[in-house]
Amino acid sequence: MRVLVTGGAGFIGSAFVRLMLGEDRATRLVNLDKLTYAGNLENLTPVEADPRYRFVQGDICDTQLVLELLREEKPDAVVHFAAESHVDRSILGPGAFVETNVKGTFSLLEAARAVALPRFLHVSTDEVYGSIEEPHDADENYPLRASSPYSASKAASDLLALSYWTTFKLPVMVTRASNNYGPYQFPEKLIPLMISNALEGKPLPIYGDGMQVRDWLYVDDHCRAILAVLERGTPGEIYNVGGSRALPNREVVEKILDAVGQPHSLMTTVADRPGHDRRYAITTEKLERTTGWQARMPFEEGLAQTIAWYRSNPEWVARVRSGEYQSYYASNYGKRA
Ligand code: NAD
Ligand code: TYD
């Protein structure tokens, strides 16, 4: 398969690139990435010399560039990861989220339509369903009730992508995954932020009462689900991807502190996130039934491997946490204490 990946220098995109090339699932893999603060070519060191691999620095909003790449590379599929991906940043500044997530997806869809691309997989999130009351779990027909500018921009791009199937018969598929964790995740999201703060003995900021629930999915399980949908999914369909491991944030953070050998007293309650979704919960039955996919990684094992990775990659963490990260941290956490 010849694949064009967008956002392949980010956390999940780079795991997907390493998986596709590491397991010989792609004969050609082109990675289009703008290299924002979240894009990091160090995540791709294992594949950079691979003759099947090509990196192109560019913006998905640049339809002309995308069109030229599609004409030149003639991929069988586009797998679209590129996005602004962090809820707190969408609260500090929603504009970039509308630009990349909505307009960027539109630009890609237009280019894909122009070349009659055989497959377009849009990588989305369970956050488009908004907060879900117990005891319900969202299936793919659950109403969209996005709460943050991030999730609203993803919901908008999901609907736009699906409309290209309904209207133009561009073979679009959408995956909606729950919270990912694993190596190479930028330490703005809960798990890598708490691991890196715990390893340095710094306070661990818990938003509100810390009883918000997230369903944790190991990043490689997510990438295998995307591959399964790419190979066996049906155009026009949506597939939830969950880890089937729902936990309150406080419990996740306590597990991290225990594993790192730091006291629970490092947890510090800070002001809650505005519009904070209380609970995410999805069913993954459709994906399992139609593709045979199953999550493989138990949470405790995945967490232990992730902590081990952050422990053994202090240079990666230090580089990522220098510069822009410092000003982000000050603006997001400075006023919360
Ligand atoms: P990330 O923030 O780690 O990486 C995003 C990547 O996209 C970066 O490499 C960045 O440089 C690139 N990018 C951003 N704007 C771009 C643009 N305009 N043009 C080209 N490249 C651009 O994100 P992630 O956590 O790897 O998430 C990847 C995708 O998966 C996103 O679409 C996200 O919404 C979705 N998702 C994430 C999670 C999660 O838990 N992280 C869960 C479900 C779905
Ligand atoms: P996050 O990793 O930002 O993912 P999302 O908001 O997209 O689910 O946050 C996961 C949960 O952790 C969410 O309920 C917010 C909470 N959280 C904190 O309590 N403190 C933090 O510093 C961060 C980043 C998140």
Coordinates of C-alpha atoms and ligand atoms in Angstrom, one line a residue:
M1 CA 0.0 0.0 0.0
R2 CA 1.2 3.5 -0.8
V3 CA 0.1 5.9 1.9
L4 CA 0.2 9.6 2.5
V5 CA 0.1 10.4 6.2
T6 CA -0.6 13.9 7.6
G7 CA 0.8 14.9 11.0
G8 CA 3.2 11.9 11.0
A9 CA 5.7 13.8 13.2
G10 CA 3.2 14.0 16.1
F11 CA 2.5 11.4 18.8
I12 CA 0.0 9.0 17.2
G13 CA 1.1 9.8 13.6
S14 CA 4.7 8.8 14.3
A15 CA 3.6 5.6 16.0
F16 CA 1.6 4.8 12.9
V17 CA 4.6 5.5 10.5
R18 CA 6.9 3.4 12.6
L19 CA 4.3 0.6 12.6
M20 CA 3.6 0.7 8.9
L21 CA 7.2 0.6 7.9
G22 CA 8.4 -1.6 10.8
E23 CA 5.9 -4.3 9.8
D24 CA 6.3 -3.9 6.0
R25 CA 2.7 -2.7 5.6
A26 CA 3.6 0.1 3.3
T27 CA 5.6 0.1 0.0
R28 CA 5.7 3.9 0.1
L29 CA 5.0 6.3 3.0
V30 CA 4.9 10.0 2.6
N31 CA 4.6 12.1 5.7
L32 CA 3.3 15.7 5.3
D33 CA 3.7 17.6 8.5
K34 CA 4.0 21.4 9.3
L35 CA 6.2 20.7 12.4
T36 CA 4.3 22.8 14.9
Y37 CA 5.4 22.7 18.5
A38 CA 3.9 19.2 18.6
G39 CA 5.7 17.9 15.5
N40 CA 9.1 16.3 16.3
L41 CA 11.3 14.5 13.7
E42 CA 13.2 12.8 16.6
N43 CA 10.1 10.6 16.8
L44 CA 10.9 9.3 13.4
T45 CA 14.6 8.5 13.8
P46 CA 14.0 4.7 13.4
V47 CA 12.6 5.2 9.8
E48 CA 14.3 8.3 8.5
A49 CA 16.8 6.4 6.3
D50 CA 14.2 3.9 5.0
P51 CA 14.1 4.3 1.2
R52 CA 10.3 3.9 1.2
Y53 CA 9.9 6.9 3.5
R54 CA 9.7 10.6 2.4
F55 CA 9.2 13.6 4.7
V56 CA 7.6 16.8 3.4
Q57 CA 7.4 19.8 5.7
G58 CA 4.2 21.6 4.8
D59 CA 0.8 22.8 5.9
I60 CA -2.3 20.8 5.1
C61 CA -4.1 24.1 4.5
D62 CA -2.0 24.5 1.4
T63 CA -4.3 22.8 -1.1
Q64 CA -1.9 23.3 -4.0
L65 CA 1.0 21.6 -2.2
V66 CA -1.3 18.7 -1.2
L67 CA -2.6 18.4 -4.8
E68 CA 1.0 18.3 -6.2
L69 CA 1.9 15.6 -3.6
L70 CA -1.1 13.5 -4.4
R71 CA -0.4 13.8 -8.2
E72 CA 3.2 13.0 -7.8
E73 CA 3.0 10.1 -5.2
K74 CA -0.3 8.6 -6.3
P75 CA -1.1 7.1 -2.8
D76 CA -3.8 4.4 -2.4
A77 CA -4.8 6.2 0.8
V78 CA -4.5 9.3 2.9
V79 CA -4.5 8.8 6.7
H80 CA -5.2 12.2 8.2
F81 CA -3.7 12.7 11.7
A82 CA -2.6 16.4 11.4
A83 CA -4.4 18.5 13.9
E84 CA -4.2 20.9 16.8
S85 CA -4.9 18.3 19.5
H86 CA -4.9 19.8 23.0
V87 CA -8.1 20.9 24.7
D88 CA -6.3 23.4 27.1
R89 CA -4.6 25.1 24.1
S90 CA -8.0 25.4 22.4
I91 CA -9.2 27.3 25.4
L92 CA -6.2 29.6 25.4
G93 CA -6.5 30.2 21.6
P94 CA -9.2 28.5 19.5
G95 CA -8.1 30.1 16.1
A96 CA -5.5 27.6 15.2
F97 CA -8.0 24.8 15.8
V98 CA -10.4 26.2 13.3
E99 CA -7.6 26.8 10.8
T100 CA -5.9 23.4 10.9
N101 CA -8.7 21.1 12.0
V102 CA -11.6 22.5 10.0
K103 CA -10.0 24.4 7.1
G104 CA -7.0 22.0 6.8
T105 CA -9.3 19.0 6.6
F106 CA -11.4 20.9 3.9
S107 CA -8.2 21.6 1.9
L108 CA -7.2 17.9 2.1
L109 CA -10.7 16.7 1.1
E110 CA -10.8 19.1 -1.9
A111 CA -7.4 17.8 -3.1
A112 CA -8.4 14.2 -2.6
R113 CA -11.6 14.8 -4.5
A114 CA -9.7 16.4 -7.4
V115 CA -7.5 13.2 -7.9
A116 CA -10.3 10.7 -7.1
L117 CA -8.3 9.3 -4.1
P118 CA -9.2 5.6 -3.5
R119 CA -9.3 6.0 0.4
F120 CA -9.4 8.8 3.0
L121 CA -9.2 7.9 6.6
H122 CA -10.0 10.8 8.9
V123 CA -8.6 10.3 12.5
S124 CA -11.0 11.7 15.0
T125 CA -11.8 11.5 18.7
D126 CA -14.5 10.3 21.1
E127 CA -14.6 13.9 22.5
V128 CA -17.0 14.8 19.7
Y129 CA -19.8 13.0 21.7
G130 CA -19.1 15.3 24.7
S131 CA -19.6 14.2 28.3
I132 CA -21.6 11.0 28.7
E133 CA -23.8 10.3 31.7
E134 CA -23.5 6.9 33.4
P135 CA -24.5 4.2 32.6
H136 CA -24.5 5.1 28.9
D137 CA -21.7 4.4 26.4
A138 CA -21.7 6.2 23.1
D139 CA -21.9 4.1 19.9
E140 CA -21.2 5.6 16.5
N141 CA -24.8 6.9 16.2
Y142 CA -24.7 8.9 19.5
P143 CA -25.4 12.6 19.0
L144 CA -22.4 15.0 18.7
R145 CA -22.3 17.4 21.7
A146 CA -18.7 18.7 21.6
S147 CA -17.8 20.9 24.5
S148 CA -14.4 22.5 23.8
P149 CA -13.2 24.4 20.7
Y150 CA -10.9 21.4 20.1
S151 CA -13.7 18.9 20.1
A152 CA -16.0 21.2 18.2
S153 CA -13.4 21.6 15.5
K154 CA -13.0 17.8 15.3
A155 CA -16.8 17.3 15.1
A156 CA -16.9 19.9 12.3
S157 CA -14.2 18.1 10.3
D158 CA -15.8 14.7 10.9
L159 CA -19.1 15.9 9.4
L160 CA -17.3 17.6 6.5
A161 CA -15.3 14.4 5.8
L162 CA -18.4 12.3 5.9
S163 CA -20.2 14.7 3.6
Y164 CA -17.6 14.1 0.9
W165 CA -18.7 10.4 0.9
T166 CA -22.4 11.2 0.9
T167 CA -22.2 13.9 -1.7
F168 CA -19.1 13.1 -3.9
K169 CA -18.5 9.4 -3.2
L170 CA -15.0 10.1 -2.0
P171 CA -14.4 6.9 0.0
V172 CA -14.0 8.5 3.5
M173 CA -13.9 6.5 6.8
V174 CA -13.8 8.1 10.2
T175 CA -12.3 6.6 13.4
R176 CA -13.1 8.1 16.8
A177 CA -10.6 7.0 19.4
S178 CA -10.5 7.5 23.2
N179 CA -7.6 9.0 25.1
N180 CA -4.3 7.7 23.9
Y181 CA -1.1 7.2 25.9
G182 CA 2.4 5.8 25.2
P183 CA 5.9 6.8 24.4
Y184 CA 6.7 10.0 22.5
Q185 CA 3.5 11.8 23.7
F186 CA 4.0 15.6 24.1
P187 CA 4.0 16.3 27.9
E188 CA 1.0 18.6 27.8
K189 CA -1.5 15.7 28.0
L190 CA -2.4 14.1 31.4
I191 CA -0.2 11.0 31.4
P192 CA 3.1 12.3 30.0
L193 CA 2.8 15.5 32.0
M194 CA 2.2 13.7 35.2
I195 CA 5.0 11.2 34.5
S196 CA 7.6 13.9 33.7
N197 CA 6.6 16.1 36.6
A198 CA 6.7 13.0 39.0
L199 CA 10.1 12.0 37.7
E200 CA 11.4 15.5 38.5
G201 CA 9.6 15.7 41.9
K202 CA 7.4 18.6 40.7
P203 CA 3.7 19.2 41.7
L204 CA 1.1 17.3 39.7
P205 CA -1.8 19.7 38.9
I206 CA -5.2 18.0 39.2
Y207 CA -8.1 19.9 37.6
G208 CA -11.0 20.2 40.0
D209 CA -11.9 17.1 42.0
G210 CA -9.9 14.8 39.7
M211 CA -12.9 12.4 39.4
Q212 CA -13.3 13.0 35.6
V213 CA -13.3 9.7 33.8
R214 CA -11.3 8.9 30.6
D215 CA -11.0 5.6 28.7
W216 CA -7.3 4.8 28.1
L217 CA -6.1 3.4 24.8
Y218 CA -2.4 2.4 24.2
V219 CA -1.2 4.2 21.1
D220 CA -0.1 1.0 19.2
D221 CA -3.6 -0.5 19.8
H222 CA -5.0 2.7 18.2
C223 CA -2.6 2.5 15.2
R224 CA -3.6 -1.2 14.6
A225 CA -7.2 -0.2 14.7
I226 CA -6.5 2.5 12.0
L227 CA -4.8 -0.1 9.9
A228 CA -7.7 -2.5 10.3
V229 CA -10.2 0.2 9.2
L230 CA -7.9 1.1 6.3
E231 CA -7.8 -2.5 5.1
R232 CA -11.2 -3.8 6.0
G233 CA -13.4 -0.7 6.7
T234 CA -16.4 0.4 4.6
P235 CA -16.5 3.9 3.0
G236 CA -19.0 6.3 4.8
E237 CA -18.7 4.4 8.1
I238 CA -17.5 5.6 11.5
Y239 CA -15.6 3.4 13.9
N240 CA -15.1 4.0 17.6
V241 CA -11.8 2.9 19.0
G242 CA -11.7 2.4 22.8
G243 CA -9.3 0.9 25.3
S244 CA -12.1 -0.5 27.5
R245 CA -10.3 0.9 30.6
A246 CA -12.2 3.8 32.1
L247 CA -10.5 5.4 35.1
P248 CA -10.9 8.6 37.1
N249 CA -7.9 10.9 36.6
R250 CA -6.9 10.8 40.3
E251 CA -6.5 7.0 40.1
V252 CA -4.3 7.2 37.0
V253 CA -2.1 9.8 38.7
E254 CA -1.9 7.7 41.9
K255 CA -0.7 4.8 39.8
I256 CA 2.0 7.0 38.2
L257 CA 3.2 8.2 41.6
D258 CA 3.3 4.7 43.0
A259 CA 5.3 3.4 39.9
V260 CA 7.7 6.3 40.1
G261 CA 8.1 6.0 43.9
Q262 CA 6.9 9.5 44.7
P263 CA 4.3 10.4 47.5
H264 CA 0.7 11.1 46.6
S265 CA 1.2 14.5 48.3
L266 CA 2.7 15.8 45.1
M267 CA -0.8 15.9 43.7
T268 CA -2.0 19.6 43.8
T269 CA -5.6 20.6 43.2
V270 CA -5.8 23.5 40.8
A271 CA -8.7 25.4 39.2
D272 CA -10.8 23.2 36.9
R273 CA -10.8 23.4 33.1
P274 CA -13.7 25.5 31.8
G275 CA -16.4 23.3 30.1
H276 CA -14.6 20.2 31.4
D277 CA -16.2 17.0 30.2
R278 CA -16.9 14.7 33.2
R279 CA -16.9 11.3 31.5
Y280 CA -16.0 9.8 28.1
A281 CA -17.2 6.3 27.4
I282 CA -17.7 4.6 24.0
T283 CA -18.5 1.1 22.7
T284 CA -16.0 -0.5 20.3
E285 CA -18.2 -3.4 19.4
K286 CA -18.6 -2.3 15.7
L287 CA -14.9 -2.2 15.1
E288 CA -14.4 -5.6 16.8
R289 CA -17.2 -7.2 14.9
T290 CA -16.4 -5.8 11.4
T291 CA -12.6 -5.9 11.4
G292 CA -11.6 -8.5 14.1
W293 CA -9.6 -5.8 15.9
Q294 CA -9.1 -6.0 19.7
A295 CA -7.1 -3.9 22.1
R296 CA -4.1 -5.9 23.2
M297 CA -2.3 -3.8 25.9
P298 CA -3.5 -4.0 29.5
F299 CA -3.4 -0.5 31.1
E300 CA -1.0 -1.3 33.9
E301 CA 1.5 -2.9 31.5
G302 CA 1.2 0.0 29.0
L303 CA 1.6 2.5 31.8
A304 CA 4.7 0.7 33.1
Q305 CA 6.2 0.7 29.6
T306 CA 5.4 4.3 29.1
I307 CA 7.0 5.3 32.4
A308 CA 10.1 3.3 31.5
W309 CA 10.3 5.1 28.1
Y310 CA 10.2 8.5 29.8
R311 CA 12.7 7.4 32.3
S312 CA 15.1 6.3 29.7
N313 CA 14.6 9.3 27.3
P314 CA 15.4 12.3 29.6
E315 CA 17.1 14.2 26.6
W316 CA 13.9 13.9 24.5
V317 CA 11.8 15.2 27.5
A318 CA 14.3 18.0 28.2
R319 CA 14.3 19.2 24.6
V320 CA 10.5 19.1 24.3
R321 CA 10.0 20.9 27.6
S322 CA 12.4 23.8 26.8
G323 CA 11.4 26.9 24.9
E324 CA 7.7 27.3 23.9
Y325 CA 6.6 24.7 26.5
Q326 CA 7.7 27.0 29.3
S327 CA 5.5 29.8 28.2
Y328 CA 2.6 27.4 27.5
Y329 CA 3.0 25.9 31.0
A330 CA 3.0 29.4 32.6
S331 CA 0.0 30.6 30.8
N332 CA -2.1 27.4 31.4
Y333 CA -1.1 26.7 35.0
G334 CA 0.1 30.1 36.2
K335 CA -3.3 31.4 37.1
R336 CA -4.7 28.0 38.2
A337 CA -2.9 27.6 41.5
Ligands
NAD1 P1 -0.1 15.8 18.1 O1 -0.5 17.1 18.6 O2 0.9 15.0 18.9 O3 0.5 15.9 16.6 C1 -0.1 16.6 15.7 C2 0.8 16.6 14.4 O4 0.1 17.4 13.4 C3 2.1 17.4 14.7 O5 3.2 16.6 14.1 C4 2.0 18.7 14.0 O6 3.2 19.2 13.6 C5 1.1 18.3 12.9 N1 0.3 19.5 12.3 C6 -0.4 20.4 13.1 N2 -1.0 21.3 12.3 C7 -0.6 21.0 11.0 C8 -0.9 21.5 9.7 N3 -1.6 22.6 9.6 N4 -0.3 20.9 8.6 C9 0.4 19.8 8.7 N5 0.7 19.3 9.9 C10 0.2 19.8 11.0 O7 -1.4 15.0 18.0 P2 -1.8 13.4 18.3 O8 -2.1 13.3 19.8 O9 -0.8 12.6 17.7 O10 -3.2 13.3 17.6 C11 -3.2 12.9 16.2 C12 -4.7 12.9 15.7 O11 -5.4 11.9 16.5 C13 -5.4 14.2 15.9 O12 -6.2 14.4 14.7 C14 -6.2 14.1 17.1 O13 -7.4 14.8 17.1 C15 -6.5 12.6 17.1 N6 -6.8 11.9 18.4 C16 -5.9 12.1 19.4 C17 -6.1 11.5 20.6 C18 -5.1 11.6 21.8 O14 -5.4 11.1 22.9 N7 -4.0 12.2 21.6 C19 -7.2 10.7 20.8 C20 -8.1 10.5 19.7 C21 -7.9 11.2 18.5
TYD2 P1 -6.0 15.5 28.5 O1 -4.8 14.6 28.5 O2 -5.8 17.0 28.2 O3 -7.0 14.9 27.5 P2 -8.6 15.3 27.2 O4 -8.9 16.5 27.9 O5 -8.5 15.5 25.8 O6 -9.4 14.1 27.7 O7 -6.7 15.4 29.9 C1 -7.2 14.2 30.4 C2 -7.9 14.4 31.7 O8 -6.9 14.9 32.7 C3 -8.9 15.5 31.6 O9 -10.0 15.2 32.5 C4 -8.2 16.7 32.2 C5 -7.3 16.2 33.2 N1 -6.0 16.9 33.4 C6 -5.7 17.3 34.7 O10 -6.4 17.1 35.7 N2 -4.5 18.0 34.9 C7 -3.7 18.4 33.8 O11 -2.6 19.0 34.0 C8 -4.1 17.9 32.5 C9 -3.2 18.2 31.3 C10 -5.2 17.2 32.4

